[in-house]
Structures are given as structure tokens and as C-alpha cells.
Coordinates of C-alpha atoms in Angstrom, one line a residue:
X1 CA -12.2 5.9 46.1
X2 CA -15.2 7.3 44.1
X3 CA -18.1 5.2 43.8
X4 CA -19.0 3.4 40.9
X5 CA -21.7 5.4 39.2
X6 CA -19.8 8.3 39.6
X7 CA -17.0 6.4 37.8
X8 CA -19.4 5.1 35.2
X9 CA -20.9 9.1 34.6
X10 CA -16.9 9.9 33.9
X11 CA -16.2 6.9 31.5
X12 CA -19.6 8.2 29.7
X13 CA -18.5 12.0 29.9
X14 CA -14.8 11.0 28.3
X15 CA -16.7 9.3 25.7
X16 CA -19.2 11.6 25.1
X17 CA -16.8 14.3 24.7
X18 CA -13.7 12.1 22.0
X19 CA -17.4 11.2 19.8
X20 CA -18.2 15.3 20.0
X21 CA -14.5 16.1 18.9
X22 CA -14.3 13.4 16.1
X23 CA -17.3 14.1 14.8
X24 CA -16.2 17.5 13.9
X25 CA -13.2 15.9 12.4
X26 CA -15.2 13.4 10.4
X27 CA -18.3 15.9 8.8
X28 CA -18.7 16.4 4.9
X29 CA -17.6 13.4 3.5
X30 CA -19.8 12.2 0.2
X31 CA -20.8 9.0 0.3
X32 CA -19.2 8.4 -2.8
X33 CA -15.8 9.3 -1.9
X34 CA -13.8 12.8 -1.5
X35 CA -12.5 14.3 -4.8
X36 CA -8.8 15.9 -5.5
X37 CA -8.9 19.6 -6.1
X38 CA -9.3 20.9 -9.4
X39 CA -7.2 24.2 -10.2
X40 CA -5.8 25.6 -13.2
X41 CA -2.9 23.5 -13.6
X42 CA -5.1 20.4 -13.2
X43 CA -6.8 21.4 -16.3
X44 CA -3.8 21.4 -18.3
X45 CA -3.1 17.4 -17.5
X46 CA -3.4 15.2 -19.9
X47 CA -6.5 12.6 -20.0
X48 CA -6.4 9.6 -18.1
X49 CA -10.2 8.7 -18.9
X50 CA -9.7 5.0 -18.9
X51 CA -8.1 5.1 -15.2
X52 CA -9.9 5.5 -11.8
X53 CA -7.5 5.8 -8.8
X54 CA -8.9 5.4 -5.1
X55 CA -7.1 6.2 -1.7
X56 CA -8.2 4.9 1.6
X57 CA -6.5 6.4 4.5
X58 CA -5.0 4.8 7.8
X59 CA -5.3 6.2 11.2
X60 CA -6.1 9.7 13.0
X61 CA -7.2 11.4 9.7
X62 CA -10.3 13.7 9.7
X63 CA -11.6 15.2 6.3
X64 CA -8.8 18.1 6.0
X65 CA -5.8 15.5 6.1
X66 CA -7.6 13.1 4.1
X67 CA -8.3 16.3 1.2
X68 CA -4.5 17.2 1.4
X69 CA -3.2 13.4 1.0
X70 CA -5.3 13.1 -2.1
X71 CA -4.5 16.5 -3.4
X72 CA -0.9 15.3 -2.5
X73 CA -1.3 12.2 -4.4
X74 CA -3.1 14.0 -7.4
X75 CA 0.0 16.4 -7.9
X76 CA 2.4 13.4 -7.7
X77 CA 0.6 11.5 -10.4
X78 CA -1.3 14.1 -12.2
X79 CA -4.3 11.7 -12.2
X80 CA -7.6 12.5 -10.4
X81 CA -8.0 10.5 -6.9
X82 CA -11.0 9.7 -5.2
X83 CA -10.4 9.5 -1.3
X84 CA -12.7 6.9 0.9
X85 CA -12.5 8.0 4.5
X86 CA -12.0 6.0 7.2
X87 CA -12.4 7.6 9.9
X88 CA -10.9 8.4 12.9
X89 CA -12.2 8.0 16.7
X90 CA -8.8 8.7 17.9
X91 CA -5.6 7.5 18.1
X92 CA -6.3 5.3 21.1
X93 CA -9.6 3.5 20.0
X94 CA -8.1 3.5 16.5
X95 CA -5.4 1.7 17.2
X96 CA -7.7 -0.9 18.6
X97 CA -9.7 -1.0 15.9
X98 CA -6.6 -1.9 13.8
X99 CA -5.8 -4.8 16.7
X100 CA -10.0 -5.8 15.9
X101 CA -10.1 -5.9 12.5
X102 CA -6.3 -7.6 12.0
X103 CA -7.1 -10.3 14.4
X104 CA -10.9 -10.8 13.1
X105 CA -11.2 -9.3 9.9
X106 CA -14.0 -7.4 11.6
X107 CA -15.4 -4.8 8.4
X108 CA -16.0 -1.7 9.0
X109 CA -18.4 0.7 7.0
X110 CA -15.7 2.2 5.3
X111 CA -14.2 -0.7 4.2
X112 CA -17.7 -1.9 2.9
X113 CA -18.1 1.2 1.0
X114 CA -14.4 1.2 -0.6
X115 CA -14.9 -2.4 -1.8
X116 CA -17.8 -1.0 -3.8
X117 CA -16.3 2.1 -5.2
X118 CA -13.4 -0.8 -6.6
X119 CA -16.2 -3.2 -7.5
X120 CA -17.4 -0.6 -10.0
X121 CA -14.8 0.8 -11.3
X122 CA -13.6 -2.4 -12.2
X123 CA -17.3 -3.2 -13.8
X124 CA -17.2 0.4 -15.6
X125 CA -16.9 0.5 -19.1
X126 CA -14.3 2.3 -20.5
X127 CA -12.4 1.7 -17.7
X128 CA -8.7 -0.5 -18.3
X129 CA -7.0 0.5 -14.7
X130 CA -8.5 1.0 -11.5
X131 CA -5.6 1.6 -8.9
X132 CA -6.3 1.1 -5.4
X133 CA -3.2 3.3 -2.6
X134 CA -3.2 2.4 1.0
X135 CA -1.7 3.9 3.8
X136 CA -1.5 2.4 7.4
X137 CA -4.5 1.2 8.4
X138 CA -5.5 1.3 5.0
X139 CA -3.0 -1.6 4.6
X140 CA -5.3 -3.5 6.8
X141 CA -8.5 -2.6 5.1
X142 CA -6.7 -3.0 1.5
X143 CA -5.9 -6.6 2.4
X144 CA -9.6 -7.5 3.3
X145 CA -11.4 -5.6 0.5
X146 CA -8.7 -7.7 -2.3
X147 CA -9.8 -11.0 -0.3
X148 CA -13.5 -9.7 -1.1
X149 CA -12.4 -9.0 -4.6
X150 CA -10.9 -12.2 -5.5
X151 CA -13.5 -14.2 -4.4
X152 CA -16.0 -12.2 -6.4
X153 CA -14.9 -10.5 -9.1
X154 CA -14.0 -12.5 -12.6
X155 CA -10.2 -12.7 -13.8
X156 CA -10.9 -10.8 -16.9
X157 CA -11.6 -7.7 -14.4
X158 CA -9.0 -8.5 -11.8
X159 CA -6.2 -7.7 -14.4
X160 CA -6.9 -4.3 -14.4
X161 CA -6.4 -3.7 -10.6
X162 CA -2.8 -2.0 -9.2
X163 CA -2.1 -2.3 -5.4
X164 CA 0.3 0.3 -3.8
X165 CA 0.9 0.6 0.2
X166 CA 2.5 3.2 2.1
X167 CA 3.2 2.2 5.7
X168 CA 1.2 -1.0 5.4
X169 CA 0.2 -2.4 8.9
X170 CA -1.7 -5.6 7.3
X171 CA -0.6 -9.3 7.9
X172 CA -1.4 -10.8 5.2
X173 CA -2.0 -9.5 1.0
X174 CA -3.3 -12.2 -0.8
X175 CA -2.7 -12.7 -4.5
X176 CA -3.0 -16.1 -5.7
X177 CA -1.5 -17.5 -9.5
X178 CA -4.6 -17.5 -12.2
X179 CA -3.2 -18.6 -15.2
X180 CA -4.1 -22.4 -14.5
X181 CA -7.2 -23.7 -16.6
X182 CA -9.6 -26.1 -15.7
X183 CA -8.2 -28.5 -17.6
X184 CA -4.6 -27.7 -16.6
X185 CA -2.6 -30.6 -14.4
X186 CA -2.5 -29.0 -10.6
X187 CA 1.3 -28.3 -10.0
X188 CA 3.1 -30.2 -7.5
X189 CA 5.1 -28.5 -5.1
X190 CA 8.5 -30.3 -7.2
X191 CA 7.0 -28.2 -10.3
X192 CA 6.6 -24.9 -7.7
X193 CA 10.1 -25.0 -6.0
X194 CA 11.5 -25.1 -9.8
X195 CA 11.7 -21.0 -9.6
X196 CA 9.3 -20.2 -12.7
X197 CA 7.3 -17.4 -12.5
X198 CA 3.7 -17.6 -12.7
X199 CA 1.2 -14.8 -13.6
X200 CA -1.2 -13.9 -10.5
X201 CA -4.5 -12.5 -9.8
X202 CA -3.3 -9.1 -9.7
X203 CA -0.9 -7.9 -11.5
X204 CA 0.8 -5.6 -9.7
X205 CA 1.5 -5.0 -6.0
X206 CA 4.0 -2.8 -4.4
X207 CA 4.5 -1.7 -0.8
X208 CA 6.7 1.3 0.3
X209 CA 7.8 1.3 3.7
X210 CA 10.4 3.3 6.2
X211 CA 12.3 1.1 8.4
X212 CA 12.2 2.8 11.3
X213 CA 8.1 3.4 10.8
X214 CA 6.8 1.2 14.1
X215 CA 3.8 0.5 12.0
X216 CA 5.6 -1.2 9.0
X217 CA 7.6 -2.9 11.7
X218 CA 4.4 -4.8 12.7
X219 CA 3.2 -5.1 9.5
X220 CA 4.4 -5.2 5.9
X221 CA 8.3 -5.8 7.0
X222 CA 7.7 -8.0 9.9
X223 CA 5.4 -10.7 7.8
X224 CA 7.6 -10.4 4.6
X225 CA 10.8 -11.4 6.8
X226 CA 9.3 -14.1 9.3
X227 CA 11.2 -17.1 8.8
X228 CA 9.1 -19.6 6.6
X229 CA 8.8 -23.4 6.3
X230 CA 7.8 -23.1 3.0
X231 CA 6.5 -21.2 0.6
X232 CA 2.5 -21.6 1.5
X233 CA 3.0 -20.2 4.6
X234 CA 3.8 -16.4 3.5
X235 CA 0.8 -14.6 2.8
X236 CA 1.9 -11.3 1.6
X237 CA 2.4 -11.1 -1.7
X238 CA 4.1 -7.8 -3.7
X239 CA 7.4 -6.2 -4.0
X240 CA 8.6 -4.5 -1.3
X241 CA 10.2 -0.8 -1.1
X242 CA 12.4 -0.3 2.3
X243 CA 14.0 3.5 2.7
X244 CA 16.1 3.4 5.9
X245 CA 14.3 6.4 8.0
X246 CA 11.8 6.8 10.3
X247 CA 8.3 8.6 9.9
X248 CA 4.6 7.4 9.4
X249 CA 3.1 10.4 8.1
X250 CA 1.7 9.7 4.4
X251 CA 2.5 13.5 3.1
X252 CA 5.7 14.0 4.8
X253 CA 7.5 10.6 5.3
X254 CA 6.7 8.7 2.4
X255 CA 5.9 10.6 -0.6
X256 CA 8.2 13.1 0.8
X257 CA 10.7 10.3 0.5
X258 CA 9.8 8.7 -2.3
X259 CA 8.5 10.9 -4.7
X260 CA 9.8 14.7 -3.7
X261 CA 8.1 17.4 -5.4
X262 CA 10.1 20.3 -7.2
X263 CA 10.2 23.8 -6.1
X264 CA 7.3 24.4 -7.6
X265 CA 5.3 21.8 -6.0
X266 CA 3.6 20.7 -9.4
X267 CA 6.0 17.6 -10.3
X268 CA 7.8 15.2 -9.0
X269 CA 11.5 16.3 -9.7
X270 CA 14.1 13.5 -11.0
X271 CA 15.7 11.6 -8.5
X272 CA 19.1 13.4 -7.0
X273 CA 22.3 11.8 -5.2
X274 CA 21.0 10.6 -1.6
X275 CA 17.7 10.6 -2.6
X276 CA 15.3 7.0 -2.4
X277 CA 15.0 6.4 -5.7
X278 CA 18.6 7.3 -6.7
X279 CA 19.9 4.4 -4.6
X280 CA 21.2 0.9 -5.4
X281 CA 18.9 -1.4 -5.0
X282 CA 19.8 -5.0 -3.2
X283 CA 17.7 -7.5 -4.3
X284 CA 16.8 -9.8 -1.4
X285 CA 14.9 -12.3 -3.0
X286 CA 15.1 -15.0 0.0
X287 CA 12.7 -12.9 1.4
X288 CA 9.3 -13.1 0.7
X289 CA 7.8 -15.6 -2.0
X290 CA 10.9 -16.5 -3.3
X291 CA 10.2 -18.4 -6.5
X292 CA 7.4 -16.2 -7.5
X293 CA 9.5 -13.0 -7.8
X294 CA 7.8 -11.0 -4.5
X295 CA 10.8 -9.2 -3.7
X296 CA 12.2 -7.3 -1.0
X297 CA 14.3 -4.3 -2.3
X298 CA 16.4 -2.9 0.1
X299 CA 19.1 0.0 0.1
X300 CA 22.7 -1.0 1.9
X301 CA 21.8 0.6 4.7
X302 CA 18.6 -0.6 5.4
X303 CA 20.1 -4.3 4.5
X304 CA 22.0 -3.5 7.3
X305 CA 19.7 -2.5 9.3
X306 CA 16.9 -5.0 9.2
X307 CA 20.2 -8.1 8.9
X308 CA 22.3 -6.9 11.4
X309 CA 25.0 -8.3 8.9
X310 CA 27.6 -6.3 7.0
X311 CA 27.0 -6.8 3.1
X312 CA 24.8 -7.0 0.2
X313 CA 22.1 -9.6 -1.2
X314 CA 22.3 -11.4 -4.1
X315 CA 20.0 -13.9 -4.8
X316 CA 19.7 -14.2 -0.9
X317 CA 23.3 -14.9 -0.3
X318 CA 25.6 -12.8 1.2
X319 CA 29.1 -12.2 -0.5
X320 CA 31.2 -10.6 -3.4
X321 CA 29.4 -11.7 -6.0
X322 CA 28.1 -9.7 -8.9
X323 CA 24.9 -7.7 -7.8
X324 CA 22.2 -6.6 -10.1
X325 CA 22.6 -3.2 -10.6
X326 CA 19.7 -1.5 -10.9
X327 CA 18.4 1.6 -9.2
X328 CA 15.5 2.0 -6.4
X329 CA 13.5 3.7 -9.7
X330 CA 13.9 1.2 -12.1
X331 CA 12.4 -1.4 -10.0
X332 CA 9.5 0.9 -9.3
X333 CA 6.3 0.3 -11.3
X334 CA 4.3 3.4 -9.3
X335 CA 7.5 5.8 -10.2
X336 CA 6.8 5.2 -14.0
X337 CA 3.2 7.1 -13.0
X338 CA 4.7 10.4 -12.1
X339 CA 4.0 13.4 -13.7
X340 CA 0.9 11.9 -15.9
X341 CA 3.3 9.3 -17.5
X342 CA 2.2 5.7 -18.4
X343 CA 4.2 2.7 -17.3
X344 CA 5.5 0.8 -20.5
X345 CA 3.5 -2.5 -21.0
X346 CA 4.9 -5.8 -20.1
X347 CA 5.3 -8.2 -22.5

């Protein structure tokens, strides 16, 4: 058995040694965030002036995979991004820092510095949509700097912020109704379980995730399908996206999945048979936040998979009544931002 300082000198050494290796990993960042590559067919995108869109990566990325997930999102969207890194110390001591900062809400530097870069977009002039795209970790970080955000930033501001997760691992996404004014009656929970949709702080929040992704299984899916009392209790609010395959990798697994690229790799190519997007989508809306419209949209097979029951959703019950028949795309807000496009306005 060695004796303890020599055990002490190798704990040190191995320590020593991962900071040395991340470090290399984690030089060049800007303090104000990582910018998508301009090239020549990035010039010839239209104008998106009065848009800012931010990325904050999940675990075990280093500046290189944090460049080529932006770049990645940039071509998708043809919109600049700006990428906040948070960085890596490797995969073991990241995944306890995701344990950490899920159980304590413990804030990193990175998620300090990505709640300002949001802060001031949404302050900036000129600016009508600041969009905010989490992946993994990300999820985590995402959840605490909206928390931040809704306890400091006015209504009037809030509107123009979009929430979209990728392999979310947070436990909670908090988005609470605002349409109520001072003056207003507060609703009881009679007038609540009546169904009707109320506007919330954020307007729109959507989370894509694979079925067979372990981190989405203790995240994002596991916390929109827990079994609730009552409605209070479920604290993650948006619609949810579920493609049944496995893979965590932001680049490969999910915009892979959800929004393929044509052969050309400059736009996202139209949906095609066996594709996402091109699928039915069953409507599970006992999932979730129920009367508030959160809804979990599954394909068959992943209704099958995450049920263990033969069948489709309807309105939460299983059967042969009519479904809604409306396509993976359709029910996608982020889709409607491929290629440069503008989602139409909700009236």
C-alpha cells in the first residue's frame, strides 16, 4: 500500500496533468462570445439586423467543437450566432459539475457571462428577437440564466426572447403566465383547470430530444413525463420534440436529425419520407402542463417507446379516435427559421 503523500503527489499529478490538457482545449475564446464564420455564401444572406442568436454549449466541448456547432447552427439558419463557451474540464468532473449546478443552482462564470450577453441583447435598440439555443448542459445553464432573466428583466423585453434545447439535461424551465394586471382578479385553480390558454413570460420554448439520448432521459423527458398531482408541480415548461434514436452529439444527432443539410451543405433540404420532420405527429397533451398547451410531440414509435403501450395519443387518451394530423414540421416554430426564413406572426 503506498503511503499517503505519495498518494496525495498522484491525485495532484492527475490533476495537474487533465487542467494542462483542458486548458489547451479551452484557449482563444473572446470574452464576448465566439463568432460564426463568415465566407462568401454568408455574405449573400439576407439581413437579420433586428435578431441576435446566442449558443451555449453542454459538456466536453473545447473551442474547435464549440466553432463547428455555431458554424453548424449559422448554415442551418442562415443567421449569425454568437457562441458562449462553457467549458470543459472533462467528461468526468463535467459531469459533476452538471450533478452541482442541477442540485444547487451553483453559477458558473460562463453562465454569468451568457446571462449578460442575453441581458443586452434584449436592452439593445434595434433589437425585436434575441434567441437563446441550448445543448446538454446548456439545458442546465439555460434554465438558471431564464430564472435570472425573469426576475430582472421587464415584460416588454421578455417578449422578444425564443428558447430552443437540444438534449436538454435541466429539471426544471420556468415560464410563468404575464398577461395578469395589477388590477386583474388572481385566478383560482377552478378558473386554471378550465383549459384556456394563457400568454406566458416567454413566448416561445421548444426542446428537441432523442429518446434513446441518456441525457434527455434524465432531463427534459424524464421531468416532462413524471406523474403530477397537479398542475403546479411541473416546472418545465415548452413543447417538446421526441425522435426515437439514440445519440447526444449536437452536430451529428440532433441537427443531423432534425434539420439535414442538402448535398451541398448550405441549406437545410425539405423534409423526405422517414425523415423527423416528415413524420406524424401524436399529440400527447396529458403530458406536461396540460391546460397551458406545453405539449409533448411524439412520433408512433417513440409513443411506443417511452408508453410501453400500443397506439396513438389523442388528447391523452389512447384509442381510435380521430388524431390531429399534423406533421413533426408544422408544429415546429425553429423549422420555420431555416434557410433565413421568418416564422409567420401569431395572431
Amino acid at each position: 500500500m503506498l503511503p499517503v503523500p505519495f498518494f496525495v503527489l498522484y491525485i495532484a499529478a492527475v490533476l495537474e496533468l487533465n487542467s494542462l490538457i483542458c486548458l489547451h482545449f479551452n484557449k482563444s475564446i473572446p470574452e464576448n462570445g465566439l463568432k460564426s464564420t463568415e465566407d462568401q455564401y454568408s455574405q449573400q444572406w439576407g439581413p437579420h439586423d433586428d435578431e441576435y442568436w446566442i449558443f451555449l454549449n453542454g459538456i466536453c466541448v473545447g473551442r474547435n467543437w464549440l466553432q463547428n456547432n455555431i458554424d453548424r447552427l449559422s448554415r442551418t439558419f442562415h443567421r449569425p450566432v454568437v457562441g458562449v463557451h462553457n467549458k470543459t474540464t472533462g467528461v468526468i468532473f463535467d459531469i459533476i459539475q452538471c450533478l452541482i449546478q442541477r442540485a444547487l443552482l451553483y453559477a458558473t462564470s460562463d453562465i454569468r457571462d451568457c446571462y449578460v450577453l442575453v441581458k443586452r441583447a434584449l436592452y439593445k435598440p434595434g433589437i425585436k428577437k434575441v434567441v437563446l439555443i441550448l445543448h446538454s448542459q446548456g439545458g442546465i445553464e439555460g434554465g438558471m440564466i431564464l430564472d435570472w432573466l425573469l426576475d430582472e428583466v421587464p415584460q416588454n423585453l421578455l417578449q422578444y426572447l425564443e428558447v430552443y434545447t437540444f438534449g436538454c439535461l435541466a429539471n426544471h424551465f420556468s415560464n410563468p403566465c404575464r398577461n395578469l394586471s395589477t388590477t386583474d382578479p388572481v385566478p383560482s385553480q377552478e378558473t386554471l383547470a378550465e383549459g384556456k390558454k394563457r400568454p406566458r413570460a416567454i413566448s416561445h420554448i421548444e426542446h428537441y430530444a432523442n429518446a434513446f439520448d441518456f441525457a434527455t432521459r434524465w432531463g427534459v423527458l424524464h421531468f416532462t413525463q413524471a406523474e403530477m398531482d397537479g398542475s403546479f408541480e411541473n416546472r418545465f415548461m415548452g413543447r417538446v420534440f421526441v425522435n426515437p434514436v439514440p445519440g447526444h452529439q449536437l452536430n451529428q444527432h440532433y441537427l443531423g436529425n432534425f434539420f439535414p443539410l442538402d448535398p451541398t451543405r448550405r441549406f437545410t433540404r425539405e423534409p423526405r419520407a422517414g425523415d423527423f420532420m416528415n413524420m406524424d405527429a401524436q399529440v400527447d397533451e396529458s403530458r406536461g402542463n396540460g391546460p397551458e398547451g406545453e405539449e409533448v410531440l411524439l412520433s408512433l414509435a417513440a409513443s411506443r417507446l417511452l408508453d410501453g403501450r400500443d397506439g396513438a395519443l389523442n388528447n391523452g387518451t389512447y384509442g381510435n379516435n380521430e388524431l390531429r394530423k399534423l406533421k413533426m414540421w408544422e408544429c415546429s416554430r425553429l423549422w420555420q427559421y431555416r434557410n433565413g426564413a421568418t416564422p409567420v406572426p401569431v395572431s
